[in-house]
Amino acid sequence: MFEFFNRLFGAKPSSAMAKERLRLVLLSDHLSLAPDVVEALKNDLIEVISRYCEVDAANCDVTFERQDKQIAMLANIPILGMQRPKPPAPPPATPPSAPPGLPDGNAASAALATATPSAPDTAPAAKPPAKPGGANGRRRRRKQGVQGAPRPQPT
Amino acid sequence: MVNNVIPQEAPATAAIPQKRGRAIVVTSGKGGVGKTTTTANLGAALAAGGATVVLVDADVGLRNLDIVLGLEARVRHHVLDVLEGQATLDDALVTDKRVPSLRLLAAAQTREKDDVDTAAFTELIGTLRDRFDFVLIDCPAGIEKGFTNAIAGADEAIVVCTPEVSAVRDADRVVGLLGEGRKVTLIVNRLRPALVRKGKMLSVDDVNDILHLPLLGVIADAPDVIVSTNRGEPVALDATSLVGEAYRAIARRITGASTAAPEIPREKTFFEKLFGSRS
Ligand SMILES: Nc1ncnc2c1ncn2[C@@H]1O[C@H](COP(=O)(O)OP(=O)(O)O)[C@@H](O)[C@H]1O
Ligand SMILES: [Mg+2]
């Protein structure tokens, strides 16, 4: 009877709870990380990407998915623009001829990228700087798979 | 078993090609999920099907395979006696009277798992593979020395798992430790179809969504198993038992005699409930 009402009102059967709990615990087992570490990882990830692009931090989503024998990390990080609204001051060693508005340390990689034009899309820093402000920066959403930790193997 | 064919031009004195049986470890991580029961019944079913089988109890210090098989009164020597030269292999092997192609090599009861030398144990499994079609190794619970010894000589593993969160988690850990080099398959044990239907127990699919292993078979939680264990008679030898048939079906899948997909135990019908109960 109880069960009937539980099901009527959509209570989760205990087997579904078991499965969900297992999924989560194995995730951290496999990554050898505690769940709060995963949250910290997500924040660090956002921080690193923000060094290169303007990201929509409020709508970032980092999840883990099991694919066959591995866990994939799926980071869905909306990109608002390729340039930060307020670039940091260039380091003192940078020659005055360096183009303004490039993120720090990119003078060297920009020069390198122009020297190898055969792979232009691998060097986004070499592209002409986007319009600042992100107002007309195209909003891109992209899923990228990152290999996670496999099952722990014997050492 | 497939024997190597001697090349035509080989000299007449060439050694007879050695039989290479399959060494399969039955493991789980968690204790009490049915490793020993599975080893005993698959051994009995494989032997009854015509194969030569030796069962090796690797649970040193907690010997149980002998009593589950009903052979406890006939054990004279154990694995460590053989490894330490106190007895020959033939002295230590106990022949099952019901199925004479089934042998048992018992574990030492009063010794510790650390007393077993991994290399020597692995070599013993190799020797047994040359004499039997199947070497089934009953692995102890845990992931320590007893486990590493038990899996060392095995080229295949059967992971036994019950539909419980702790058993699945431990099975997952064990699959990781078994590594990539072995063929690993899954037996889900003690399934209760009525509970699965009510959403109160993980289903076979739930378990295997997590473990991702080839499913070798599913054994219901059944009074037959308990009754047959009380008697020391493997249920796999009971022609009238449904669970016995499930073990025999797994044995056929192991030998390759059957390629049919494993059957999932179903609930008893009202009629079966009325007339089917056994003690
Ligand atoms: N399918 C089953 N149905 C009912 N009882 C079972 C079943 N499989 C195992 N058992 C019981 O569970 C207990 C533990 O089994 P055992 O084979 O000794 O586990 P393990 O070797 O993994 O510790 C035993 O009492 C056994 O009779
Ligand atoms: Mg046991």
Short mmCIF file of C-alpha atoms and ligand atoms in Angstrom, two decimals:
data_model
loop_
_atom_site.label_atom_id
_atom_site.label_comp_id
_atom_site.label_asym_id
_atom_site.label_seq_id
_atom_site.Cartn_x
_atom_site.Cartn_y
_atom_site.Cartn_z
CA MET A 1 0.00 0.00 0.00
CA PHE A 2 2.72 2.38 1.07
CA GLU A 3 4.64 1.31 -1.94
CA PHE A 4 1.69 2.07 -4.17
CA PHE A 5 1.48 5.66 -2.91
CA ASN A 6 5.22 6.06 -3.14
CA ARG A 7 5.14 5.07 -6.75
CA LEU A 8 2.08 7.16 -7.43
CA PHE A 9 3.90 10.24 -6.19
CA GLY A 10 7.04 9.42 -8.07
CA ALA A 11 9.28 8.40 -5.17
CA LYS A 12 12.49 6.85 -6.42
CA PRO A 13 12.66 3.08 -6.00
CA SER A 14 15.58 2.06 -3.83
CA SER A 15 17.23 0.25 -6.73
CA ALA A 16 17.43 3.53 -8.64
CA MET A 17 18.99 5.17 -5.60
CA ALA A 18 21.47 2.30 -5.37
CA LYS A 19 22.43 2.75 -8.98
CA GLU A 20 22.88 6.50 -8.71
CA ARG A 21 24.93 6.18 -5.53
CA LEU A 22 27.11 3.56 -7.16
CA ARG A 23 27.65 5.74 -10.19
CA LEU A 24 28.83 8.61 -8.07
CA VAL A 25 30.99 6.60 -5.73
CA LEU A 26 32.70 4.83 -8.62
CA LEU A 27 33.35 8.16 -10.26
CA SER A 28 35.37 9.31 -7.30
CA ASP A 29 36.86 5.82 -6.87
CA HIS A 30 38.11 5.98 -10.41
CA LEU A 31 39.40 9.48 -10.24
CA SER A 32 40.78 8.74 -6.77
CA LEU A 33 39.25 12.01 -5.79
CA ALA A 34 36.64 13.06 -3.33
CA PRO A 35 33.54 14.79 -4.77
CA ASP A 36 34.58 18.20 -3.41
CA VAL A 37 37.83 17.85 -5.33
CA VAL A 38 35.79 17.54 -8.51
CA GLU A 39 34.15 20.88 -7.71
CA ALA A 40 37.59 22.43 -7.16
CA LEU A 41 38.75 20.96 -10.49
CA LYS A 42 35.84 22.60 -12.26
CA ASN A 43 36.66 25.98 -10.76
CA ASP A 44 40.32 25.68 -11.72
CA LEU A 45 39.34 24.68 -15.21
CA ILE A 46 37.18 27.76 -15.61
CA GLU A 47 39.97 29.90 -14.26
CA VAL A 48 42.51 28.55 -16.73
CA ILE A 49 40.23 28.96 -19.72
CA SER A 50 39.36 32.51 -18.62
CA ARG A 51 43.02 33.39 -19.15
CA TYR A 52 42.47 32.95 -22.87
CA CYS A 53 38.81 33.61 -23.48
CA GLU A 54 35.94 35.33 -21.85
CA VAL A 55 33.74 32.57 -20.49
CA ASP A 56 30.22 32.55 -19.18
CA ALA A 57 31.22 31.33 -15.71
CA ALA A 58 27.66 31.15 -14.44
CA ASN A 59 26.69 28.63 -17.13
CA CYS A 60 29.71 26.37 -16.99
CA ASP A 61 29.07 22.70 -16.56
CA VAL A 62 31.61 19.97 -15.90
CA THR A 63 30.38 16.41 -15.79
CA PHE A 64 31.91 12.97 -15.96
CA GLU A 65 30.68 10.18 -18.15
CA ARG A 66 31.63 6.59 -18.27
CA GLN A 67 32.59 5.43 -21.76
CA ASP A 68 33.33 1.74 -21.93
CA LYS A 69 36.27 1.35 -19.57
CA GLN A 70 37.01 4.98 -19.06
CA ILE A 71 35.46 8.05 -17.60
CA ALA A 72 35.24 11.07 -19.86
CA MET A 73 35.14 14.56 -18.49
CA LEU A 74 32.71 16.69 -20.43
CA ALA A 75 33.33 20.37 -19.99
CA ASN A 76 30.64 22.61 -21.36
CA ILE A 77 32.09 26.09 -21.08
CA PRO A 78 30.25 28.81 -23.04
CA ILE A 79 32.73 31.18 -24.64
CA LEU A 80 31.63 34.77 -25.00
CA GLY A 81 34.70 36.08 -26.77
CA MET A 82 38.28 35.28 -27.56
CA GLN A 83 39.67 38.19 -25.63
CA ARG A 84 39.30 39.17 -22.05
CA PRO A 85 37.54 42.48 -21.51
CA LYS A 86 40.47 43.84 -19.52
CA PRO A 87 43.87 42.44 -20.61
CA PRO A 88 46.58 42.53 -17.96
CA ALA A 89 49.40 45.03 -18.33
CA PRO A 90 52.17 43.64 -20.54
CA PRO A 91 55.19 42.36 -18.62
CA PRO A 92 58.01 44.93 -18.32
CA ALA A 93 60.35 42.95 -20.60
CA THR A 94 57.94 43.16 -23.58
CA PRO A 95 59.26 45.44 -26.33
CA PRO A 96 57.06 48.50 -26.96
CA SER A 97 56.31 47.28 -30.50
CA ALA A 98 54.23 44.36 -29.17
CA PRO A 99 50.63 44.63 -30.34
CA PRO A 100 48.44 45.91 -27.52
CA GLY A 101 45.59 43.86 -26.15
CA LEU A 102 47.19 40.43 -26.35
CA PRO A 103 47.13 38.34 -23.18
CA ASP A 104 50.42 38.13 -21.35
CA GLY A 105 53.22 36.04 -22.75
CA ASN A 106 51.64 35.86 -26.19
CA ALA A 107 54.05 38.05 -28.05
CA ALA A 108 56.37 35.09 -28.46
CA SER A 109 53.72 32.59 -29.48
CA ALA A 110 52.21 35.01 -31.95
CA ALA A 111 55.56 35.36 -33.67
CA LEU A 112 55.93 31.59 -33.65
CA ALA A 113 52.51 31.08 -35.11
CA THR A 114 53.13 33.42 -38.04
CA ALA A 115 56.30 31.51 -38.79
CA THR A 116 54.25 28.32 -39.26
CA PRO A 117 51.22 29.32 -41.28
CA SER A 118 50.45 25.69 -42.16
CA ALA A 119 48.66 25.23 -38.85
CA PRO A 120 46.75 28.41 -38.32
CA ASP A 121 43.83 27.03 -36.34
CA THR A 122 46.05 25.55 -33.67
CA ALA A 123 47.21 29.00 -32.64
CA PRO A 124 44.18 31.07 -31.77
CA ALA A 125 46.42 33.70 -30.17
CA ALA A 126 47.72 34.64 -33.63
CA LYS A 127 44.29 35.53 -34.93
CA PRO A 128 43.40 39.21 -35.07
CA PRO A 129 42.12 40.31 -31.68
CA ALA A 130 38.36 40.17 -31.31
CA LYS A 131 36.40 43.30 -30.62
CA PRO A 132 36.58 44.04 -26.93
CA GLY A 133 33.57 43.88 -24.70
CA GLY A 134 32.16 40.62 -25.97
CA ALA A 135 28.98 42.38 -27.08
CA ASN A 136 29.42 41.27 -30.66
CA GLY A 137 31.63 38.34 -29.80
CA ARG A 138 29.94 35.20 -31.03
CA ARG A 139 28.68 32.96 -28.31
CA ARG A 140 29.95 29.45 -28.79
CA ARG A 141 29.04 26.35 -26.91
CA ARG A 142 31.15 23.36 -27.38
CA LYS A 143 31.50 20.01 -25.77
CA GLN A 144 34.94 18.61 -25.54
CA GLY A 145 35.80 15.19 -24.26
CA VAL A 146 38.81 14.78 -22.05
CA GLN A 147 40.02 11.34 -21.10
CA GLY A 148 39.61 10.72 -17.43
CA ALA A 149 41.25 8.23 -15.14
CA PRO A 150 40.68 4.59 -16.08
CA ARG A 151 40.09 1.91 -13.50
CA PRO A 152 43.10 1.73 -11.22
CA GLN A 153 45.50 -0.77 -12.69
CA PRO A 154 47.89 -2.98 -10.76
CA THR A 155 51.17 -1.24 -10.21
CA MET B 1 40.42 -29.26 -25.91
CA VAL B 2 42.45 -28.28 -28.90
CA ASN B 3 45.84 -29.91 -28.99
CA ASN B 4 48.70 -28.56 -31.02
CA VAL B 5 49.19 -30.57 -34.18
CA ILE B 6 52.64 -32.07 -34.52
CA PRO B 7 54.24 -30.94 -37.76
CA GLN B 8 54.68 -33.77 -40.26
CA GLU B 9 58.44 -33.42 -40.42
CA ALA B 10 58.87 -33.56 -36.65
CA PRO B 11 61.12 -36.38 -35.47
CA ALA B 12 59.35 -39.36 -33.95
CA THR B 13 60.99 -38.66 -30.62
CA ALA B 14 59.41 -35.20 -30.29
CA ALA B 15 57.66 -34.68 -26.99
CA ILE B 16 53.93 -35.20 -27.07
CA PRO B 17 52.38 -31.74 -27.24
CA GLN B 18 51.22 -30.70 -23.82
CA LYS B 19 47.60 -30.21 -23.11
CA ARG B 20 46.93 -26.65 -22.09
CA GLY B 21 43.80 -26.44 -20.01
CA ARG B 22 42.14 -23.19 -19.12
CA ALA B 23 42.93 -21.66 -15.74
CA ILE B 24 39.95 -19.63 -14.54
CA VAL B 25 39.92 -17.74 -11.25
CA VAL B 26 36.56 -17.14 -9.58
CA THR B 27 36.80 -13.84 -7.75
CA SER B 28 34.72 -10.96 -6.37
CA GLY B 29 36.55 -8.71 -3.94
CA LYS B 30 33.73 -8.88 -1.41
CA GLY B 31 33.28 -11.97 0.74
CA GLY B 32 30.15 -14.05 0.96
CA VAL B 33 28.86 -13.33 -2.54
CA GLY B 34 29.16 -16.92 -3.74
CA LYS B 35 32.67 -17.54 -5.08
CA THR B 36 33.02 -20.94 -3.42
CA THR B 37 29.48 -21.99 -4.35
CA THR B 38 30.10 -20.93 -7.95
CA THR B 39 33.46 -22.70 -8.16
CA ALA B 40 32.02 -25.94 -6.79
CA ASN B 41 28.98 -25.92 -9.06
CA LEU B 42 30.75 -24.89 -12.24
CA GLY B 43 33.39 -27.51 -11.56
CA ALA B 44 30.74 -30.18 -11.08
CA ALA B 45 28.82 -29.06 -14.17
CA LEU B 46 31.92 -28.91 -16.37
CA ALA B 47 33.04 -32.36 -15.19
CA ALA B 48 29.57 -33.83 -15.60
CA GLY B 49 29.65 -32.45 -19.14
CA GLY B 50 32.73 -34.56 -19.88
CA ALA B 51 35.67 -32.25 -19.14
CA THR B 52 38.48 -33.04 -16.73
CA VAL B 53 38.43 -30.45 -13.98
CA VAL B 54 40.52 -29.62 -10.95
CA LEU B 55 39.26 -27.19 -8.34
CA VAL B 56 41.94 -25.34 -6.41
CA ASP B 57 41.02 -23.73 -3.11
CA ALA B 58 43.19 -20.63 -2.85
CA ASP B 59 41.48 -19.44 0.33
CA VAL B 60 44.34 -20.52 2.60
CA GLY B 61 43.32 -20.37 6.25
CA LEU B 62 39.59 -20.38 5.46
CA ARG B 63 39.23 -23.63 3.58
CA ASN B 64 35.63 -24.18 2.43
CA LEU B 65 35.55 -25.68 -1.02
CA ASP B 66 35.99 -29.19 0.42
CA ILE B 67 32.93 -28.94 2.66
CA VAL B 68 30.73 -27.33 0.01
CA LEU B 69 31.60 -30.24 -2.28
CA GLY B 70 31.08 -32.79 0.51
CA LEU B 71 34.69 -33.97 0.23
CA GLU B 72 35.93 -32.70 3.59
CA ALA B 73 36.39 -36.18 5.11
CA ARG B 74 38.70 -37.27 2.31
CA VAL B 75 41.22 -34.44 2.28
CA ARG B 76 44.63 -35.75 3.38
CA HIS B 77 46.98 -33.12 2.01
CA HIS B 78 46.65 -29.55 0.83
CA VAL B 79 48.22 -27.03 -1.54
CA LEU B 80 51.01 -26.03 0.83
CA ASP B 81 51.97 -29.68 1.42
CA VAL B 82 52.47 -29.96 -2.33
CA LEU B 83 54.33 -26.65 -2.67
CA GLU B 84 56.61 -27.52 0.23
CA GLY B 85 57.28 -31.08 -0.90
CA GLN B 86 55.41 -32.80 1.96
CA ALA B 87 53.12 -34.57 -0.50
CA THR B 88 52.97 -35.27 -4.20
CA LEU B 89 50.30 -33.65 -6.31
CA ASP B 90 48.62 -37.03 -6.79
CA ASP B 91 48.53 -37.61 -3.04
CA ALA B 92 46.81 -34.29 -2.53
CA LEU B 93 44.21 -34.46 -5.30
CA VAL B 94 40.87 -35.76 -4.03
CA THR B 95 38.70 -37.49 -6.62
CA ASP B 96 34.97 -36.82 -6.52
CA LYS B 97 33.07 -40.12 -6.42
CA ARG B 98 29.96 -38.74 -8.12
CA VAL B 99 31.88 -37.25 -11.06
CA PRO B 100 35.27 -38.98 -11.32
CA SER B 101 36.69 -36.42 -13.75
CA LEU B 102 36.42 -33.82 -10.96
CA ARG B 103 39.36 -33.34 -8.55
CA LEU B 104 39.89 -31.07 -5.58
CA LEU B 105 43.10 -29.58 -4.32
CA ALA B 106 42.24 -28.28 -0.84
CA ALA B 107 43.66 -25.23 0.87
CA ALA B 108 45.68 -25.40 4.08
CA GLN B 109 43.40 -24.60 6.98
CA THR B 110 45.97 -23.78 9.63
CA ARG B 111 48.29 -21.62 7.58
CA GLU B 112 48.26 -18.05 6.29
CA LYS B 113 47.93 -16.62 2.81
CA ASP B 114 51.34 -15.00 3.12
CA ASP B 115 52.88 -18.47 3.43
CA VAL B 116 52.09 -19.17 -0.22
CA ASP B 117 54.86 -18.25 -2.64
CA THR B 118 53.35 -16.59 -5.70
CA ALA B 119 55.84 -18.02 -8.20
CA ALA B 120 55.52 -21.56 -6.85
CA PHE B 121 51.72 -21.35 -6.81
CA THR B 122 51.69 -20.04 -10.38
CA GLU B 123 53.93 -22.92 -11.44
CA LEU B 124 51.56 -25.39 -9.78
CA ILE B 125 48.63 -23.95 -11.74
CA GLY B 126 50.72 -24.39 -14.89
CA THR B 127 51.35 -28.04 -14.00
CA LEU B 128 47.63 -28.58 -13.45
CA ARG B 129 46.82 -26.95 -16.79
CA ASP B 130 48.92 -29.59 -18.47
CA ARG B 131 46.82 -32.31 -16.88
CA PHE B 132 43.26 -30.96 -16.86
CA ASP B 133 40.91 -29.24 -19.28
CA PHE B 134 39.89 -26.76 -16.61
CA VAL B 135 41.62 -25.43 -13.52
CA LEU B 136 39.12 -23.44 -11.46
CA ILE B 137 40.64 -21.36 -8.69
CA ASP B 138 38.46 -20.33 -5.75
CA CYS B 139 39.80 -16.91 -4.82
CA PRO B 140 39.65 -15.54 -1.28
CA ALA B 141 37.92 -12.26 -0.52
CA GLY B 142 40.01 -9.12 -0.42
CA ILE B 143 42.67 -7.75 -2.72
CA GLU B 144 45.78 -8.67 -0.75
CA LYS B 145 48.31 -11.49 -1.12
CA GLY B 146 45.67 -14.24 -1.29
CA PHE B 147 44.04 -12.48 -4.21
CA THR B 148 47.25 -11.77 -6.09
CA ASN B 149 48.33 -15.39 -5.66
CA ALA B 150 44.98 -16.70 -6.86
CA ILE B 151 44.91 -14.61 -10.02
CA ALA B 152 48.60 -14.94 -10.88
CA GLY B 153 48.33 -18.23 -12.77
CA ALA B 154 44.90 -17.62 -14.28
CA ASP B 155 44.42 -16.44 -17.83
CA GLU B 156 40.69 -15.98 -17.35
CA ALA B 157 38.56 -14.63 -14.53
CA ILE B 158 34.93 -14.97 -13.57
CA VAL B 159 33.76 -12.10 -11.41
CA VAL B 160 30.89 -13.08 -9.12
CA CYS B 161 28.73 -10.19 -8.01
CA THR B 162 25.46 -9.92 -6.12
CA PRO B 163 23.03 -7.08 -6.94
CA GLU B 164 24.18 -4.96 -4.00
CA VAL B 165 26.05 -1.67 -3.99
CA SER B 166 28.98 -2.97 -1.93
CA ALA B 167 29.43 -6.07 -4.08
CA VAL B 168 29.31 -4.03 -7.31
CA ARG B 169 31.80 -1.50 -6.02
CA ASP B 170 34.20 -4.25 -4.94
CA ALA B 171 33.73 -6.09 -8.23
CA ASP B 172 34.61 -2.89 -10.07
CA ARG B 173 37.80 -2.60 -8.05
CA VAL B 174 38.72 -6.21 -8.76
CA VAL B 175 38.15 -5.78 -12.49
CA GLY B 176 40.66 -2.93 -12.40
CA LEU B 177 43.17 -5.09 -10.57
CA LEU B 178 42.73 -8.00 -12.98
CA GLY B 179 44.19 -5.78 -15.68
CA GLU B 180 43.81 -5.97 -19.43
CA GLY B 181 45.53 -9.26 -20.15
CA ARG B 182 42.79 -11.61 -19.00
CA LYS B 183 39.43 -12.57 -20.36
CA VAL B 184 37.00 -11.39 -17.67
CA THR B 185 33.34 -12.39 -17.51
CA LEU B 186 30.52 -11.79 -15.04
CA ILE B 187 28.14 -13.99 -13.07
CA VAL B 188 25.40 -12.18 -11.19
CA ASN B 189 24.51 -14.30 -8.17
CA ARG B 190 21.57 -14.30 -5.74
CA LEU B 191 19.23 -12.34 -7.98
CA ARG B 192 15.66 -12.03 -6.68
CA PRO B 193 13.42 -11.35 -9.68
CA ALA B 194 10.43 -10.28 -7.58
CA LEU B 195 12.49 -7.62 -5.82
CA VAL B 196 13.90 -6.39 -9.13
CA ARG B 197 10.38 -6.00 -10.49
CA LYS B 198 9.39 -3.94 -7.46
CA GLY B 199 12.43 -1.72 -7.87
CA LYS B 200 13.92 -2.96 -4.62
CA MET B 201 16.95 -4.66 -6.07
CA LEU B 202 19.47 -3.73 -8.75
CA SER B 203 18.74 -5.57 -11.98
CA VAL B 204 21.30 -7.47 -14.02
CA ASP B 205 21.39 -4.53 -16.44
CA ASP B 206 21.91 -2.07 -13.58
CA VAL B 207 24.88 -4.10 -12.39
CA ASN B 208 26.36 -4.46 -15.83
CA ASP B 209 25.78 -0.82 -16.77
CA ILE B 210 28.47 -0.26 -14.20
CA LEU B 211 30.76 -3.24 -14.69
CA HIS B 212 30.56 -3.54 -18.49
CA LEU B 213 31.57 -7.21 -18.60
CA PRO B 214 30.45 -10.02 -20.89
CA LEU B 215 27.62 -11.70 -18.98
CA LEU B 216 28.30 -15.40 -18.44
CA GLY B 217 25.17 -16.12 -16.45
CA VAL B 218 22.73 -15.22 -13.73
CA ILE B 219 21.95 -17.37 -10.68
CA ALA B 220 18.82 -16.76 -8.65
CA ASP B 221 18.83 -16.54 -4.90
CA ALA B 222 17.51 -20.01 -4.28
CA PRO B 223 16.82 -22.35 -1.37
CA ASP B 224 18.15 -25.21 -3.55
CA VAL B 225 21.64 -23.76 -3.18
CA ILE B 226 21.42 -23.68 0.60
CA VAL B 227 19.90 -27.15 0.85
CA SER B 228 22.47 -28.69 -1.48
CA THR B 229 25.29 -27.00 0.41
CA ASN B 230 23.93 -28.46 3.65
CA ARG B 231 24.17 -31.88 2.07
CA GLY B 232 27.53 -31.37 0.39
CA GLU B 233 26.03 -32.16 -3.01
CA PRO B 234 26.51 -29.52 -5.70
CA VAL B 235 23.11 -28.36 -6.95
CA ALA B 236 24.57 -28.44 -10.47
CA LEU B 237 24.31 -32.23 -10.29
CA ASP B 238 20.59 -32.08 -9.45
CA ALA B 239 18.83 -32.67 -12.76
CA THR B 240 15.50 -31.37 -11.43
CA SER B 241 16.75 -28.06 -10.04
CA LEU B 242 16.31 -24.81 -11.99
CA VAL B 243 19.42 -23.31 -10.39
CA GLY B 244 21.27 -26.52 -11.19
CA GLU B 245 20.28 -26.05 -14.83
CA ALA B 246 21.46 -22.43 -14.68
CA TYR B 247 24.92 -23.65 -13.59
CA ARG B 248 24.94 -26.28 -16.33
CA ALA B 249 24.02 -23.61 -18.87
CA ILE B 250 26.95 -21.50 -17.71
CA ALA B 251 29.24 -24.52 -18.05
CA ARG B 252 28.06 -24.99 -21.64
CA ARG B 253 28.76 -21.33 -22.33
CA ILE B 254 32.27 -21.71 -20.87
CA THR B 255 33.10 -24.69 -23.09
CA GLY B 256 31.57 -23.00 -26.09
CA ALA B 257 28.96 -25.74 -26.47
CA SER B 258 26.30 -23.05 -26.22
CA THR B 259 26.32 -19.50 -27.49
CA ALA B 260 22.80 -18.67 -26.37
CA ALA B 261 22.43 -15.46 -24.38
CA PRO B 262 22.23 -16.03 -20.62
CA GLU B 263 18.75 -16.45 -19.26
CA ILE B 264 17.62 -14.08 -16.52
CA PRO B 265 15.81 -15.95 -13.72
CA ARG B 266 12.11 -15.16 -13.67
CA GLU B 267 9.57 -15.09 -10.91
CA LYS B 268 7.72 -18.27 -10.05
CA THR B 269 4.20 -18.50 -11.36
CA PHE B 270 1.31 -18.98 -8.96
CA PHE B 271 1.13 -22.62 -9.99
CA GLU B 272 4.83 -23.19 -9.36
CA LYS B 273 4.56 -21.51 -5.99
CA LEU B 274 1.77 -23.89 -5.02
CA PHE B 275 3.51 -27.07 -6.05
CA GLY B 276 7.15 -26.25 -6.56
CA SER B 277 8.65 -25.82 -3.12
CA ARG B 278 11.30 -28.28 -2.07
CA SER B 279 13.24 -28.88 1.10
N1 LIG C 1 22.46 -18.40 -5.43
C1 LIG C 1 22.40 -18.54 -4.08
N2 LIG C 1 21.24 -18.70 -3.44
C2 LIG C 1 21.21 -18.83 -2.10
N3 LIG C 1 22.28 -18.82 -1.32
C3 LIG C 1 23.48 -18.68 -1.88
C4 LIG C 1 23.62 -18.52 -3.29
N4 LIG C 1 24.94 -18.40 -3.57
C5 LIG C 1 25.59 -18.45 -2.39
N5 LIG C 1 24.73 -18.63 -1.37
C6 LIG C 1 25.06 -18.74 0.05
O1 LIG C 1 25.82 -17.59 0.42
C7 LIG C 1 26.80 -17.92 1.37
C8 LIG C 1 28.17 -17.47 0.88
O2 LIG C 1 28.52 -18.21 -0.26
P1 LIG C 1 30.04 -18.59 -0.58
O3 LIG C 1 30.02 -19.36 -1.85
O4 LIG C 1 30.67 -19.24 0.60
O5 LIG C 1 30.65 -17.14 -0.79
P2 LIG C 1 32.18 -16.70 -0.91
O6 LIG C 1 32.98 -17.88 -1.29
O7 LIG C 1 32.16 -15.63 -1.96
O8 LIG C 1 32.57 -16.15 0.42
C9 LIG C 1 26.72 -19.42 1.57
O9 LIG C 1 25.98 -19.65 2.74
C10 LIG C 1 25.98 -19.91 0.34
O10 LIG C 1 25.23 -21.07 0.60
MG MG C 2 34.72 -18.71 -0.29
#
